[in-house]
Coordinates of C-alpha atoms in Angstrom, one line a residue:
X1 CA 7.5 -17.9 -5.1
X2 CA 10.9 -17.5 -3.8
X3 CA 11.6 -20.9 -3.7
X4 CA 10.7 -21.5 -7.0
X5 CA 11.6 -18.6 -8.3
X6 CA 8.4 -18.3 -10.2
X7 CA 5.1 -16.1 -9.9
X8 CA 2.5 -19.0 -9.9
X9 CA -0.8 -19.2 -10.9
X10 CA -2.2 -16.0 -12.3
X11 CA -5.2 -15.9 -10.7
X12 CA -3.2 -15.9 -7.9
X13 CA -0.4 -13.3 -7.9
X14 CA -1.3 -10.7 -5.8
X15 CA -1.3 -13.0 -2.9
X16 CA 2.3 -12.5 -2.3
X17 CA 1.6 -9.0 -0.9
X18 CA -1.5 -9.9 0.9
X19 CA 1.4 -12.4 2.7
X20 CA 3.5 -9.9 3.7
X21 CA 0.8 -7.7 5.2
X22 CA -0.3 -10.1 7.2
X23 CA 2.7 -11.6 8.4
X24 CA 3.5 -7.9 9.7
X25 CA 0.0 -7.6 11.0
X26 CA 0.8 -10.5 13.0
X27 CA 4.1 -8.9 14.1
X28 CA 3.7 -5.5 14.8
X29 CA 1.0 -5.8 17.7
X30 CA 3.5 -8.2 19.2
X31 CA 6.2 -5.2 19.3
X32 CA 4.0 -2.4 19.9
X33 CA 2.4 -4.3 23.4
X34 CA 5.9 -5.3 25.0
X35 CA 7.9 -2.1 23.5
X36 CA 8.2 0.7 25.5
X37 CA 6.5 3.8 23.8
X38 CA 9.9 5.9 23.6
X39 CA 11.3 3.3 21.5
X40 CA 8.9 2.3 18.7
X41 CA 10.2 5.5 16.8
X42 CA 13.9 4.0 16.6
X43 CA 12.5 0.7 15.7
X44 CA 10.5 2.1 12.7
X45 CA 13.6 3.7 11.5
X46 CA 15.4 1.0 12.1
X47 CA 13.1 -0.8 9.7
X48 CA 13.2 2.1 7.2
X49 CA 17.2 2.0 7.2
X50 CA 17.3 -1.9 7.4
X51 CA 15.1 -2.8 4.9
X52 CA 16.4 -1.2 1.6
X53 CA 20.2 -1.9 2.8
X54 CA 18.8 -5.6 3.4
X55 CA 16.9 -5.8 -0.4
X56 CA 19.9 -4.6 -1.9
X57 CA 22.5 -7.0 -0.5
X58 CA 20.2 -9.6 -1.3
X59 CA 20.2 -8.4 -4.4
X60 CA 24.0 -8.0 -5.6
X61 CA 24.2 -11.4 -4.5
X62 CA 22.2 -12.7 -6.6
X63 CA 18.8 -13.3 -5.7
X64 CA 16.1 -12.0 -8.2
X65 CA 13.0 -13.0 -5.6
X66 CA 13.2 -12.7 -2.5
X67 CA 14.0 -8.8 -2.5
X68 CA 10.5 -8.9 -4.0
X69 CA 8.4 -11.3 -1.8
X70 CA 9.9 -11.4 1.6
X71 CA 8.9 -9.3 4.3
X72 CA 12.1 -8.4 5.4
X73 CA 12.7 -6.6 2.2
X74 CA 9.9 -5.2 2.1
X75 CA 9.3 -4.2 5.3
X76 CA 10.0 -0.5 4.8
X77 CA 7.1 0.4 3.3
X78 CA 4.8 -0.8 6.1
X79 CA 7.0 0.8 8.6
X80 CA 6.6 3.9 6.9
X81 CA 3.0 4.4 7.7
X82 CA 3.6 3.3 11.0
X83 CA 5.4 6.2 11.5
X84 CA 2.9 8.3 10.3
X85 CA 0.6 6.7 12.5
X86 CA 3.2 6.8 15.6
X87 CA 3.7 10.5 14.8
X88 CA 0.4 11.5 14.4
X89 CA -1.1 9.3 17.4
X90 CA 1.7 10.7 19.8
X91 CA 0.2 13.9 19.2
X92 CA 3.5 16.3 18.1
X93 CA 3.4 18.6 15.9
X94 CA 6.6 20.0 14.0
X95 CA 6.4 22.7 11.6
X96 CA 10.0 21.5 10.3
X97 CA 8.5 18.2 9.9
X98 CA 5.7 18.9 8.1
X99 CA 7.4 20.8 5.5
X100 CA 9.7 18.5 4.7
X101 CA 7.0 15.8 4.0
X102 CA 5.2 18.1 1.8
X103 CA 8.8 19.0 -0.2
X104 CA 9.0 15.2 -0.3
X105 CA 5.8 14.9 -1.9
X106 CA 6.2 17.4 -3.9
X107 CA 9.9 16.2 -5.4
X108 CA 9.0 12.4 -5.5
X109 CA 5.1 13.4 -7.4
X110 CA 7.6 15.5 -10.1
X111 CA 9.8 12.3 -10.0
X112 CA 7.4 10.0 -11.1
X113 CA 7.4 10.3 -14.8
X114 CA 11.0 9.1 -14.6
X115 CA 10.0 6.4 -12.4
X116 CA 7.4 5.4 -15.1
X117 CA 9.7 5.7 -17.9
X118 CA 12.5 3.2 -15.7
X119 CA 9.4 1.0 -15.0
X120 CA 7.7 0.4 -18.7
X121 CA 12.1 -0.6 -19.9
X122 CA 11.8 -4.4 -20.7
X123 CA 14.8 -4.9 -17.3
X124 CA 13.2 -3.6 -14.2
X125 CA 14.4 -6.2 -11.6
X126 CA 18.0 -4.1 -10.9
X127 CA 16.7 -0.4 -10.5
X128 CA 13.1 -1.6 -8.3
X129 CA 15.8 -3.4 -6.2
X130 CA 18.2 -0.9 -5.8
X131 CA 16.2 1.9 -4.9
X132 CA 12.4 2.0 -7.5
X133 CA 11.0 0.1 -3.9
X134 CA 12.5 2.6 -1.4
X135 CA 11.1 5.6 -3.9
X136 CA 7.6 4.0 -4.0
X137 CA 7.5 3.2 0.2
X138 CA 8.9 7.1 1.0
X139 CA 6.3 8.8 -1.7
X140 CA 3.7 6.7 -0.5
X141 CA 4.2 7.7 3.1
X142 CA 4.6 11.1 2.1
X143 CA 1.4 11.3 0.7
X144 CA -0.6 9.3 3.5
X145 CA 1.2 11.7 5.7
X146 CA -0.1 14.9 3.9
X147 CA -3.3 13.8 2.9
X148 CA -3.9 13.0 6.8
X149 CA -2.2 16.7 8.0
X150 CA -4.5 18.8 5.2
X151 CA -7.5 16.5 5.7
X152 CA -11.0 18.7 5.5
X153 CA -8.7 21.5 3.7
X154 CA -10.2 22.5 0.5
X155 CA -7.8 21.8 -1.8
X156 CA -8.5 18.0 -0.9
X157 CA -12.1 18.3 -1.3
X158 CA -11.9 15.9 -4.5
X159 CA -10.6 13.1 -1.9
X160 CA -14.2 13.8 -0.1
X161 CA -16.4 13.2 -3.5
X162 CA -19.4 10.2 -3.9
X163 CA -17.3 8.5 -6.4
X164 CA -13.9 8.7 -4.9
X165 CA -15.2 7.1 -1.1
X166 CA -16.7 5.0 -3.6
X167 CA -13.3 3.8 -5.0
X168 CA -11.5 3.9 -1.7
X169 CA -14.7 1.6 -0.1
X170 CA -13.9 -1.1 -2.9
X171 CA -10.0 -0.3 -3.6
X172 CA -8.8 -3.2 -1.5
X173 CA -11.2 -6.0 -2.8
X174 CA -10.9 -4.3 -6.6
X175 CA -6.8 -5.1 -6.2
X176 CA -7.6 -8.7 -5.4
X177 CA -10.2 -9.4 -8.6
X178 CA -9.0 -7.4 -11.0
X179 CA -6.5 -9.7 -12.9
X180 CA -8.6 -13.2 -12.0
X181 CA -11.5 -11.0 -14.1
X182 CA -9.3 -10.0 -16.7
X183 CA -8.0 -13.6 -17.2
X184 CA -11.0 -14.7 -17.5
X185 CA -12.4 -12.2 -19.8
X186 CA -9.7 -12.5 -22.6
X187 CA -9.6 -16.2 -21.9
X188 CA -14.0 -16.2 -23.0
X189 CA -14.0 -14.3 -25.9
X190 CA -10.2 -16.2 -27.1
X191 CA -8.3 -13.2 -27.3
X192 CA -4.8 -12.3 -26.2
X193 CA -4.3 -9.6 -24.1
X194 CA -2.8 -7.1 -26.0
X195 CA -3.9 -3.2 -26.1
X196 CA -2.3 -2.3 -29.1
X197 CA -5.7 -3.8 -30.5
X198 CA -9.1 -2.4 -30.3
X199 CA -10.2 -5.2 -29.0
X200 CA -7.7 -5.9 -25.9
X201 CA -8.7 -2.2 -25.2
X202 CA -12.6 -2.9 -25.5
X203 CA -11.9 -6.1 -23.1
X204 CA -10.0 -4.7 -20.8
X205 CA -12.5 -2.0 -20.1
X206 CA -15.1 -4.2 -19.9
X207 CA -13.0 -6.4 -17.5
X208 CA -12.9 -3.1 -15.1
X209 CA -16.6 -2.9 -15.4
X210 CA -17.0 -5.9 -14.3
X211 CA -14.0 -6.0 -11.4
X212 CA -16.3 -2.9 -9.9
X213 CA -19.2 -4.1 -10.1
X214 CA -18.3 -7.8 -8.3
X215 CA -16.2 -5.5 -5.8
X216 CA -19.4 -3.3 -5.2
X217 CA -21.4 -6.1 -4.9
X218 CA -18.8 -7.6 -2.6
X219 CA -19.4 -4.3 -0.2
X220 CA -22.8 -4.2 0.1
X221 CA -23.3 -7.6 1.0
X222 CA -20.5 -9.1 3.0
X223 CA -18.0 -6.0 4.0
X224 CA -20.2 -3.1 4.9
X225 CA -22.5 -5.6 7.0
X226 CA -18.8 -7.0 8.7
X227 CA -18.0 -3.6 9.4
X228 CA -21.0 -2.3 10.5
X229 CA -20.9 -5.7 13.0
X230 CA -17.4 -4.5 14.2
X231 CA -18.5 -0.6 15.3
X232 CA -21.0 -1.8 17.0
X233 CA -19.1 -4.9 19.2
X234 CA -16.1 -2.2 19.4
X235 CA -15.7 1.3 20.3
X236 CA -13.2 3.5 19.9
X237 CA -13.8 6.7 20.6
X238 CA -12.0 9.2 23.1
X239 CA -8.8 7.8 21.4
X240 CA -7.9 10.7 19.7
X241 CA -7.8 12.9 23.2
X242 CA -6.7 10.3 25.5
X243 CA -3.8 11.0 27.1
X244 CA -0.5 9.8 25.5
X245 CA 2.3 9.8 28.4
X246 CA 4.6 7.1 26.8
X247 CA 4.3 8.2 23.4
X248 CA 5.0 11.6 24.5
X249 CA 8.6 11.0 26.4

């Protein structure tokens, strides 16, 4: 995409973020068994601080991809849940720190709208660049952060409903159909997809319909049973309460 400076194959879009997952999943172990536990905090920031400084440079001079698709640039956002992994794994608890994650949360959810607005104007490229990526990577680890630190609190019992596990089971796999399905839908009953019409509206809901009912399907028959497969062949408990020296110093 970079190199050709174009998006591809629709069906195929969303691959360019499944790349740069993996490509740090490939990575980070790599750093995490040969890194000294004392230090994986300074790398992470490094990251955070690196990353955006890194997109923007590349950026003012003049490349209008590779901020988007390379994992350098976009690194930031995976670092920061690593760091709320790191954090919460090593066991501390600072009442300083989680305040300010919750103000964060708080000041980036009323920020949003703005964000919208910026996001929906026909020129996006320069303010995503500039800062709408670093926005999205520190509200998101924000939230992961305080959805983790109030878990089983009752004013997160919606996140514990039938319907939303439901969504979370099939969130992944519903990311990776949704536009091939909607592609496909406008492209069988020859209609553009527009939804300033009835009928891109009708469509697109009945693309969704469809999306979560091949991602459920998806579940039940190959994930869940690959899962299941993996708890049994792995165990992993007495991690939570095992001690944590390293991580600790």
């Amino acid at each position: 995409m970079t190199v050709g400076k174009t998006w591809g194959c629709e069906w195929l879009v969303v691959t360019w973020s499944l790349a740069i997952e993996e490509q740090f999943y490939l990575l980070w172990p790599v750093v995490l068994r040969f890194s000294p536990g004392k230090w994986l905090p300074w790398i992470l920031a490094t990251v955070l601080v690196a990353s955006p400084l890194a997109r923007t440079l590349d950026f003012l001079a003049g490349d209008e991809w590779g901020y988007q698709f390379l994992l350098p640039f976009r690194a930031d956002a995976l670092a920061a849940g690593s760091m709320v992994a790191w954090y919460r794994w090593s066991g501390r608890q600072n009442t300083m720190v989680n305040r300010l994650l919750l103000a964060t949360l708080f000041l980036s959810a009323c920020f949003f709208p703005v964000f919208a607005l910026i996001f929906t104007s026909p020129d996006t490229a320069r303010p995503m660049a500039l800062w709408g990526y670093s926005y999205l990577a520190v509200a998101y680890g924000a939230l992961v952060f305080v959805v983790l630190q109030y878990q089983g609190s009752r004013n997160l019992a919606l996140l514990r409903t039938r319907t939303t596990k439901f969504f979370a089971r099939i969130s992944y796999s519903l990311y990776l159909v949704h536009i091939a399905v909607l592609s496909l839908v406008f492209i069988l009953f020859r209609a553009p997809q527009d939804l300033n019409t009835w009928t891109g509206i009708v469509l697109t809901g009945l693309s969704l319909l469809i999306a979560i009912s091949i991602c459920a399907l998806s579940y039940r028959i190959l994930e869940k049973p690959m899962i299941d497969f993996a708890h049994r062949k792995f165990t992993f408990s007495g991690i939570e309460n095992s001690p944590r020296p390293a991580l600790a110093s």
